[in-house]
PDB file of C-alpha atoms in Angstrom:
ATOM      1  CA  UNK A   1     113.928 -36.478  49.047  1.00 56.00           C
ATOM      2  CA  UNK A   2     113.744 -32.990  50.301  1.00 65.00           C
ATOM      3  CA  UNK A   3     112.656 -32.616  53.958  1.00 91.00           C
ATOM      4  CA  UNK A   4     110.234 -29.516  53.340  1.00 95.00           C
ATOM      5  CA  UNK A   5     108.086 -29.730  50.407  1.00 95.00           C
ATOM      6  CA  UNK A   6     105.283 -26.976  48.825  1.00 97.00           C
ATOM      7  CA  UNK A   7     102.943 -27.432  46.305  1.00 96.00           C
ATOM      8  CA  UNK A   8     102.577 -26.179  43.795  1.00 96.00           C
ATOM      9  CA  UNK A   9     105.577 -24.728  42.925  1.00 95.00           C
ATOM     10  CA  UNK A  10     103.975 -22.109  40.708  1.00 96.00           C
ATOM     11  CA  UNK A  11     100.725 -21.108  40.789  1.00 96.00           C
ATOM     12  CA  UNK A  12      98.571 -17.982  38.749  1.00 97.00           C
ATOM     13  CA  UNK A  13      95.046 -17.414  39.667  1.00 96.00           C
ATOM     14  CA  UNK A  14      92.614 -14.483  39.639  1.00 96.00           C
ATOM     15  CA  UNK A  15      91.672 -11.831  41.868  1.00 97.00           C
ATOM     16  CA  UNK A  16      88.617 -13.185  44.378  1.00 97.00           C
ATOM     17  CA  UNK A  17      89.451 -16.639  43.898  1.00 97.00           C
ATOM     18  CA  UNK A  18      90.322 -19.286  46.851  1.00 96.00           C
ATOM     19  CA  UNK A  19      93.744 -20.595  47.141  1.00 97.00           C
ATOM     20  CA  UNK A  20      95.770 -23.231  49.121  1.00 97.00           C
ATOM     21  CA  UNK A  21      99.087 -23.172  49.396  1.00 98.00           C
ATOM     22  CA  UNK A  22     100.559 -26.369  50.882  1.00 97.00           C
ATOM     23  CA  UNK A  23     103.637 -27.206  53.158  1.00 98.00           C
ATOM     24  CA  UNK A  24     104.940 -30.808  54.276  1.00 97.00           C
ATOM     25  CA  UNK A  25     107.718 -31.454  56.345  1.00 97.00           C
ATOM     26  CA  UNK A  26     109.429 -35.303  57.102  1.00 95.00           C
ATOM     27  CA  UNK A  27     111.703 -33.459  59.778  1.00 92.00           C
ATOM     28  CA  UNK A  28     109.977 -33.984  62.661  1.00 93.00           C
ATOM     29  CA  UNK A  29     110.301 -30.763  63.646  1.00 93.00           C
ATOM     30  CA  UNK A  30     106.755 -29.088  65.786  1.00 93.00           C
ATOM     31  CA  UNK A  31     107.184 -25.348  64.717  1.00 94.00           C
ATOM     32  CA  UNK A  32     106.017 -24.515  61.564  1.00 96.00           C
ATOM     33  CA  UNK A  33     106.373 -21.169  59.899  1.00 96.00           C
ATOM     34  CA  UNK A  34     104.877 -19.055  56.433  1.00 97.00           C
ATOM     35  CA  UNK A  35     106.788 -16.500  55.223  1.00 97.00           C
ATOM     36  CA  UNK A  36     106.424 -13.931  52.191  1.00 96.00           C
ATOM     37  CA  UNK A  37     108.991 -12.446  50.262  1.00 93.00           C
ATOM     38  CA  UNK A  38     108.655  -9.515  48.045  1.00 91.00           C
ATOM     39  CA  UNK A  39     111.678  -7.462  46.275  1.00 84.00           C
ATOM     40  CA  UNK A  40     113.516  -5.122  48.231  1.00 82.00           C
ATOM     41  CA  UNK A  41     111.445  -6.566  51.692  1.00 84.00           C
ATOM     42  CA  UNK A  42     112.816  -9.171  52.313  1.00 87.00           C
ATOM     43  CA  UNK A  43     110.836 -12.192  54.301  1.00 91.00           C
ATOM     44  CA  UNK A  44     108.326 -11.252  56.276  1.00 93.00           C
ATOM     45  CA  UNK A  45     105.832 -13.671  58.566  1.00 94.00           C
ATOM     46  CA  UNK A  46     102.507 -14.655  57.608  1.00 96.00           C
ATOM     47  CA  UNK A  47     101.690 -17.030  60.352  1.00 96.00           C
ATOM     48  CA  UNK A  48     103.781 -19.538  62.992  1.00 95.00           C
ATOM     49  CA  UNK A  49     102.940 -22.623  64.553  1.00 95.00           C
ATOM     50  CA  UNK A  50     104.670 -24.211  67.802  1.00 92.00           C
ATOM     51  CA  UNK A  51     101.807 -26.591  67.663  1.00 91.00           C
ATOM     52  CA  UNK A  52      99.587 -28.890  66.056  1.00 92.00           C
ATOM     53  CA  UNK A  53      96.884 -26.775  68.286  1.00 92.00           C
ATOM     54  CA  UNK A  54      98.608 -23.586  68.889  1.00 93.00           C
ATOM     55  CA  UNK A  55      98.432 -20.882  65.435  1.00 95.00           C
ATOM     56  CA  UNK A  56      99.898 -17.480  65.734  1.00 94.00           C
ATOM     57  CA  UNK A  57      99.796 -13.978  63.627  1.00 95.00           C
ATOM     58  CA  UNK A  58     103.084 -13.138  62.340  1.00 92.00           C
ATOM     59  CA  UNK A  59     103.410  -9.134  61.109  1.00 89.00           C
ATOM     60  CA  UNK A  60     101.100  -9.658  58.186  1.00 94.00           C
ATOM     61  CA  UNK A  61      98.423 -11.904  58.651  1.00 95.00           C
ATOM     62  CA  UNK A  62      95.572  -9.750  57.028  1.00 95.00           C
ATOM     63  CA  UNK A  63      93.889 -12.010  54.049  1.00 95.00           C
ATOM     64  CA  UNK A  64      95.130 -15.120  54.882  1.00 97.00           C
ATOM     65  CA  UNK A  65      95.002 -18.061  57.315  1.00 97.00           C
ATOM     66  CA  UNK A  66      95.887 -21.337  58.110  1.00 97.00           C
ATOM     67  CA  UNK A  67      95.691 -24.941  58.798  1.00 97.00           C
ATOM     68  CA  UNK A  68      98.188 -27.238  60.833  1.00 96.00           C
ATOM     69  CA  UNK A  69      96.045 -30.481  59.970  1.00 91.00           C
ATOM     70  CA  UNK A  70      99.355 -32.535  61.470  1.00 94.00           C
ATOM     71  CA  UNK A  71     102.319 -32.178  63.048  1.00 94.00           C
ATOM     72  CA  UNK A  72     104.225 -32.527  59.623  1.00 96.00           C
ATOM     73  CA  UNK A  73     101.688 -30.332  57.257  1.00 97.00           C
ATOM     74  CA  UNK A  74     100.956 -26.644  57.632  1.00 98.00           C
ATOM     75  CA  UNK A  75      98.647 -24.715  54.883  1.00 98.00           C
ATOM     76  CA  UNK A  76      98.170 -21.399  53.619  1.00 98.00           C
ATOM     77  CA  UNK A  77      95.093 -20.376  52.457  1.00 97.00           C
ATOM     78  CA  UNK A  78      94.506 -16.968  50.159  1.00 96.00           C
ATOM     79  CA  UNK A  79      90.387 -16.778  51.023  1.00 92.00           C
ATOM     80  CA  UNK A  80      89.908 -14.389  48.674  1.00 96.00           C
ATOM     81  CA  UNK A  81      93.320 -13.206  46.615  1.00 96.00           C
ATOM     82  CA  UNK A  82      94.025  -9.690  45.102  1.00 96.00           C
ATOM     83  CA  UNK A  83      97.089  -9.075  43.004  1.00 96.00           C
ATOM     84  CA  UNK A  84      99.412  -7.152  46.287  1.00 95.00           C
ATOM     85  CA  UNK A  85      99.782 -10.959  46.755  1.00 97.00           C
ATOM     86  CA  UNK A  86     101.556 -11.670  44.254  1.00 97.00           C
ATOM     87  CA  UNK A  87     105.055 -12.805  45.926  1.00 96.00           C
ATOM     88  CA  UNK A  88     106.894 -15.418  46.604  1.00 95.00           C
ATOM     89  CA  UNK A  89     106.071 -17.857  49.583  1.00 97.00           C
ATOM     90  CA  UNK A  90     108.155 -20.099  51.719  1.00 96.00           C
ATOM     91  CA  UNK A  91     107.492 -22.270  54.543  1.00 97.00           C
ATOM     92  CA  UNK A  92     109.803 -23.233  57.130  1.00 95.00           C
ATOM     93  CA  UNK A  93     110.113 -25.748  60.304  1.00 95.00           C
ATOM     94  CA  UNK A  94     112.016 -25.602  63.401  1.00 92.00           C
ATOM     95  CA  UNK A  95     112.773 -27.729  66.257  1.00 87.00           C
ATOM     96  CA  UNK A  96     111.975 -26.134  69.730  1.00 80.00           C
ATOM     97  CA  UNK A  97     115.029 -26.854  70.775  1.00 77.00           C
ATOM     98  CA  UNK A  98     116.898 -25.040  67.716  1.00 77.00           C
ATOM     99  CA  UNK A  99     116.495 -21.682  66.162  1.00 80.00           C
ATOM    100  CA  UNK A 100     117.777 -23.012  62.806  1.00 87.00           C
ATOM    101  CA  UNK A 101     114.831 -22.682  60.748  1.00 91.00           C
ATOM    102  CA  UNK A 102     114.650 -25.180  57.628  1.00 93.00           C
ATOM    103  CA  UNK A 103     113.301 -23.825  54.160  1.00 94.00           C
ATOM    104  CA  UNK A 104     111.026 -25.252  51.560  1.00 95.00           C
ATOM    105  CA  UNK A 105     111.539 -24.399  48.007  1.00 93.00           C
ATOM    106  CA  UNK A 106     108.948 -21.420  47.818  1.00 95.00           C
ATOM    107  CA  UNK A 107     105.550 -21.241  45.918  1.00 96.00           C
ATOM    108  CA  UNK A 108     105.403 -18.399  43.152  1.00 95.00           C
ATOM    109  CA  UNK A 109     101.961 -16.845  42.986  1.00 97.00           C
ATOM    110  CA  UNK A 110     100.703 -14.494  40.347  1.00 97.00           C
ATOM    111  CA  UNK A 111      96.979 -12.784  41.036  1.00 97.00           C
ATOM    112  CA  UNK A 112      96.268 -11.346  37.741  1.00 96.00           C
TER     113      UNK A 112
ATOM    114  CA  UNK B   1     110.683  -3.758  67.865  1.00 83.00           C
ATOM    115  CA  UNK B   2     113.083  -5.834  66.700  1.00 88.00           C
ATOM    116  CA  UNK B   3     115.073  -4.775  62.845  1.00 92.00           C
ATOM    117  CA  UNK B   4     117.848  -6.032  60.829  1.00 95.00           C
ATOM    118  CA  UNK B   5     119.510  -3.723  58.303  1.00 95.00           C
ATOM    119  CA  UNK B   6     121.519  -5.158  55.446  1.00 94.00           C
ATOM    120  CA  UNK B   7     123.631  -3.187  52.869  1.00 87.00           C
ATOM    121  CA  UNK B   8     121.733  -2.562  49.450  1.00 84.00           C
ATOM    122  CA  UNK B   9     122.769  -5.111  46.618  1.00 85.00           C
ATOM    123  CA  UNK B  10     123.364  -5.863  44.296  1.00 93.00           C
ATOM    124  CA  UNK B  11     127.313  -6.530  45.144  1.00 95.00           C
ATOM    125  CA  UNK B  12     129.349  -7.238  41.828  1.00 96.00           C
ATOM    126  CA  UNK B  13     132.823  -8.742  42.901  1.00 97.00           C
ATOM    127  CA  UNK B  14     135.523 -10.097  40.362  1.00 97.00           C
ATOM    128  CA  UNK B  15     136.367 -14.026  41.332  1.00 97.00           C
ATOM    129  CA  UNK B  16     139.127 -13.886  44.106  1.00 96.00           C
ATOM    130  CA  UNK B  17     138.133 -10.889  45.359  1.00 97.00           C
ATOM    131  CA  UNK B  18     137.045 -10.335  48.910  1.00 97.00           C
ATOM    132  CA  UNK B  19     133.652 -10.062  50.010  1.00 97.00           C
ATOM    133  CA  UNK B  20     131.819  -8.028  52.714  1.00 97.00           C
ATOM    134  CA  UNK B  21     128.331  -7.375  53.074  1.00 97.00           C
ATOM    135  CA  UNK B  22     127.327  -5.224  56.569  1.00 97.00           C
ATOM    136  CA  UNK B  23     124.670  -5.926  58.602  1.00 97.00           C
ATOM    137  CA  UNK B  24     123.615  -4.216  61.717  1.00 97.00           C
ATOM    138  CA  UNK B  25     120.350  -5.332  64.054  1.00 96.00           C
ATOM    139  CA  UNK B  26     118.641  -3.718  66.542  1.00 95.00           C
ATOM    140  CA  UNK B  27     117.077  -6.009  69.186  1.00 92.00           C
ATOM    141  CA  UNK B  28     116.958  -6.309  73.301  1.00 87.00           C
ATOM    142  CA  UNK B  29     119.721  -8.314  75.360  1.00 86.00           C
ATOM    143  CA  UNK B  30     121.055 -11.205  73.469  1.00 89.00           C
ATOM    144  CA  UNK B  31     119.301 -12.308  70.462  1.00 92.00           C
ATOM    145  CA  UNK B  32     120.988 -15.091  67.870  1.00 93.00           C
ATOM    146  CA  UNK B  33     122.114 -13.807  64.703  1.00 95.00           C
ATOM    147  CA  UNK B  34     122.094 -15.945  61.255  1.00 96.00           C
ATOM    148  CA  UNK B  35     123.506 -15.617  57.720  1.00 97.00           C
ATOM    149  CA  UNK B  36     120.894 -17.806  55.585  1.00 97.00           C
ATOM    150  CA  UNK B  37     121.795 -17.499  51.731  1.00 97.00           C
ATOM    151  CA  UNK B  38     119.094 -18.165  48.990  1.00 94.00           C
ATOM    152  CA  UNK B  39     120.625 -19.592  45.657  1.00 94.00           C
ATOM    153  CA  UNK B  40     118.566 -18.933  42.426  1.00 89.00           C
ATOM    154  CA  UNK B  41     115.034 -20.632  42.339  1.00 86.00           C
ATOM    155  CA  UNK B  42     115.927 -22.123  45.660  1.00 88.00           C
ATOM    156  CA  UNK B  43     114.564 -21.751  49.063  1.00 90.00           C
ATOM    157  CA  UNK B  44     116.664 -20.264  51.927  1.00 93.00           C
ATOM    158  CA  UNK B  45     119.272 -21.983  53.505  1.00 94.00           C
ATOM    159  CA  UNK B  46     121.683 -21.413  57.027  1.00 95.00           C
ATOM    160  CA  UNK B  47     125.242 -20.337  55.967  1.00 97.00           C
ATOM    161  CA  UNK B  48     126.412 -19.890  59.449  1.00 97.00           C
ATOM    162  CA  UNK B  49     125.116 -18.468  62.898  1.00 95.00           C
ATOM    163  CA  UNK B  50     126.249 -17.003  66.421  1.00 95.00           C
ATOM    164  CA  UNK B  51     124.402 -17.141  69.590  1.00 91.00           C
ATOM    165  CA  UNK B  52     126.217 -14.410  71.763  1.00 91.00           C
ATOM    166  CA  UNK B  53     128.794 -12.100  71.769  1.00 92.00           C
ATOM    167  CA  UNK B  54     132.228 -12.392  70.202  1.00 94.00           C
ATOM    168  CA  UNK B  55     131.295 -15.597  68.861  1.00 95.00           C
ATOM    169  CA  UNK B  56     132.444 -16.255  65.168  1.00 97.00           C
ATOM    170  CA  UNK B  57     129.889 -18.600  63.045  1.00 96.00           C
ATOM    171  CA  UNK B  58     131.453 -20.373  60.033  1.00 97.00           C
ATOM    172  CA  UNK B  59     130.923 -22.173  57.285  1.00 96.00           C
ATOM    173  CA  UNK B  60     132.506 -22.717  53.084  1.00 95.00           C
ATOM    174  CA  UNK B  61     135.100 -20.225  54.125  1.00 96.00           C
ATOM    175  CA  UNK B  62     132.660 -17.682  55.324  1.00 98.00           C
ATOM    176  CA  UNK B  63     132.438 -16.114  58.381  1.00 98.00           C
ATOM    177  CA  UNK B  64     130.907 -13.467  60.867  1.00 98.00           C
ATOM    178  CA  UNK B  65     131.386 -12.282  64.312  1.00 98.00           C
ATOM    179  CA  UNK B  66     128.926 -11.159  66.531  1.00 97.00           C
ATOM    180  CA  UNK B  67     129.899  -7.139  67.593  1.00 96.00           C
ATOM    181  CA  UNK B  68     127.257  -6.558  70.625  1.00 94.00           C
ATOM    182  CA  UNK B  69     129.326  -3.397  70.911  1.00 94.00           C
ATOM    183  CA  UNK B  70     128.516  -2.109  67.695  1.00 95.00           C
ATOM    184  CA  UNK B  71     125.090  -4.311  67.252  1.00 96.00           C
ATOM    185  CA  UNK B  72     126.673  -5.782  63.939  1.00 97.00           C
ATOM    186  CA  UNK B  73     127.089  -9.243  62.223  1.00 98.00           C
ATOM    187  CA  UNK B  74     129.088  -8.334  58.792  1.00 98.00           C
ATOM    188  CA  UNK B  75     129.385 -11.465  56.913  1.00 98.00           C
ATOM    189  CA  UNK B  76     133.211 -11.834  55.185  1.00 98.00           C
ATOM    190  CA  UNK B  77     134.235 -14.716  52.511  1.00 98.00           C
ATOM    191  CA  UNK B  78     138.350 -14.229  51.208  1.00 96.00           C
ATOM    192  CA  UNK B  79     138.277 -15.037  48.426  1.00 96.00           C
ATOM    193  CA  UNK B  80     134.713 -14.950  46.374  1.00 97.00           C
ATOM    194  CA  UNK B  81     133.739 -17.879  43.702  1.00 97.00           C
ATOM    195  CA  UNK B  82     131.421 -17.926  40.545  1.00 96.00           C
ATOM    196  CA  UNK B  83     129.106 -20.291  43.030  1.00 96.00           C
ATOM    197  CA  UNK B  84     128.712 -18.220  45.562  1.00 97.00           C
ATOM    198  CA  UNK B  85     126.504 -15.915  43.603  1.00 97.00           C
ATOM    199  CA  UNK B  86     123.078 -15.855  45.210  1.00 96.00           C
ATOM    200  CA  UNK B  87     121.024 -13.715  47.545  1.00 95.00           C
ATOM    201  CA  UNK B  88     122.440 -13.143  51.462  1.00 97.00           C
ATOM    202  CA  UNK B  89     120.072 -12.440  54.390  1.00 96.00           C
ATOM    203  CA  UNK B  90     121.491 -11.476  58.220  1.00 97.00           C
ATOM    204  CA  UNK B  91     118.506 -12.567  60.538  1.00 95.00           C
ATOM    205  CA  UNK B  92     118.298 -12.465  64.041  1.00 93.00           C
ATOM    206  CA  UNK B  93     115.932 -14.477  66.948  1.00 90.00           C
ATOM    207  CA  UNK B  94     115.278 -12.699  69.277  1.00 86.00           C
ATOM    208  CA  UNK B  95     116.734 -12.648  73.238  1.00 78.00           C
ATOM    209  CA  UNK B  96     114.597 -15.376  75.223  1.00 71.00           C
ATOM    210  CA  UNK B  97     113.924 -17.677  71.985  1.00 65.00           C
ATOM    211  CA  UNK B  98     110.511 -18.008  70.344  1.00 66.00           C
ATOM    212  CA  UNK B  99     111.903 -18.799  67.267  1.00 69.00           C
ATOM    213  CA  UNK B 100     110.260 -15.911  65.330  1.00 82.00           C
ATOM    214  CA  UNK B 101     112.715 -14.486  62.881  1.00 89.00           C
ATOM    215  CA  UNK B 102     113.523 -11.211  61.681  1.00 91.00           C
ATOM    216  CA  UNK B 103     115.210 -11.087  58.195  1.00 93.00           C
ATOM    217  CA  UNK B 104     116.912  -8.288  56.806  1.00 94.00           C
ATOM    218  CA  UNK B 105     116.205  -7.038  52.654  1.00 93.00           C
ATOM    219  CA  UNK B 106     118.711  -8.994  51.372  1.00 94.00           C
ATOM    220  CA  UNK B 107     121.802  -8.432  49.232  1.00 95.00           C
ATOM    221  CA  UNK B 108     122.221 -10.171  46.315  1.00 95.00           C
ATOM    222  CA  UNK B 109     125.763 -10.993  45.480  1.00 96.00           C
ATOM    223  CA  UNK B 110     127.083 -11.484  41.460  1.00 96.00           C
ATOM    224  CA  UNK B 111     130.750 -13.016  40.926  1.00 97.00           C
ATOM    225  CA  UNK B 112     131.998 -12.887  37.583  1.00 96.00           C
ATOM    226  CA  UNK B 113     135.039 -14.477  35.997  1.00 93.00           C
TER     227      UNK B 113
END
């Protein structure tokens, strides 16, 4: 079984609607990250959490937020999505004590 | 702030042939510097890493030094395979940890027979 799942793995919705994007992790890792990545940008940070109680802006946190709801499960929510987020997402976990970050499979979302 | 620059893909190499993609960083004293490689419809994954200077990360017959002296971590492979085809990204974390990482573009890489 992979150690960092998302779901869903593809998702389309429309612009103004509500999503959640969903990240679990069996590594036991504390940090938890969300990334985007977009052609030609690379990945860029969303948000990153050391903590089940500590949440932190990464470079491009405008129209989203986020949930750690457990040490192992960190979400992404879209409150109200326009189509300039249409990307790809990952999440990713770390150990404190390593800067090796781990990778889920990503989430493709389409705002039409 | 902290940057990571990465040469433009895509690379097309000929199986066998030799493989370099350049990356350069700009960052404060002594950040980590990473090589994560993202195969088609995959997430990211570490391909090899060096924590300070001079040090040589390396992994499936690839490998990169850490330059401080010209801020660069160029990522070499001898002899190139169909399976190595994917996307490369240099990264670094930054001097004093925190974890936070800054990823270059990315270059994607295309071996053909």
């Amino acid at each position: 079984d992979a150690d960092v799942t998302q779901t869903p793995r593809n998702r389309i919705t429309k612009t103004g609607k509500r999503i959640m994007l969903e990240c679990s992790q069996t590594k036991g890792h504390d940090r938890m990250y969300w990334y985007r990545q977009d052609p030609g940008l690379g990945l860029r940070l969303i948000y990153y959490s050391f903590d089940v109680k500590d949440i932190n802006k990464g470079e491009i946190s405008d129209g989203y937020s986020v949930s750690r709801q457990a040490q192992a499960k960190f979400s992404l929510s879209l409150e109200s999505a326009i189509p300039n987020q249409t990307a790809l997402y990952f999440c990713a976990t770390s150990d404190s004590m390593q800067e090796t970050q781990y990778f889920g499979p990503g989430t493709r979302l389409l705002v039409l | 702030g902290n940057s990571v620059t990465q040469m433009e893909g895509p690379v097309t190499l000929s199986e066998e042939a030799f493989l370099t993609i350049n990356c350069t960083y700009t960052a404060t004293g002594y950040p980590s510097l990473f090589w994560y490689v993202q195969y088609p419809g995959e997430g990211l994954q570490l391909l090899l890493k060096a924590t300070k200077a001079d040090d040589k990360g390396s992994n499936k017959g690839f490998e990169a030094t850490y330059r401080k002296e010209t801020t660069s971590f160029h990522l070499e492979k001898g002899s190139v395979q169909v399976s190595d085809s994917a996307v490369y990204f240099c990264a670094l974390s930054p001097w004093g940890g925190g974890n936070k990482l800054t990823f270059g573009t990315g270059t994607q890489l295309k071996v053909e027979l």
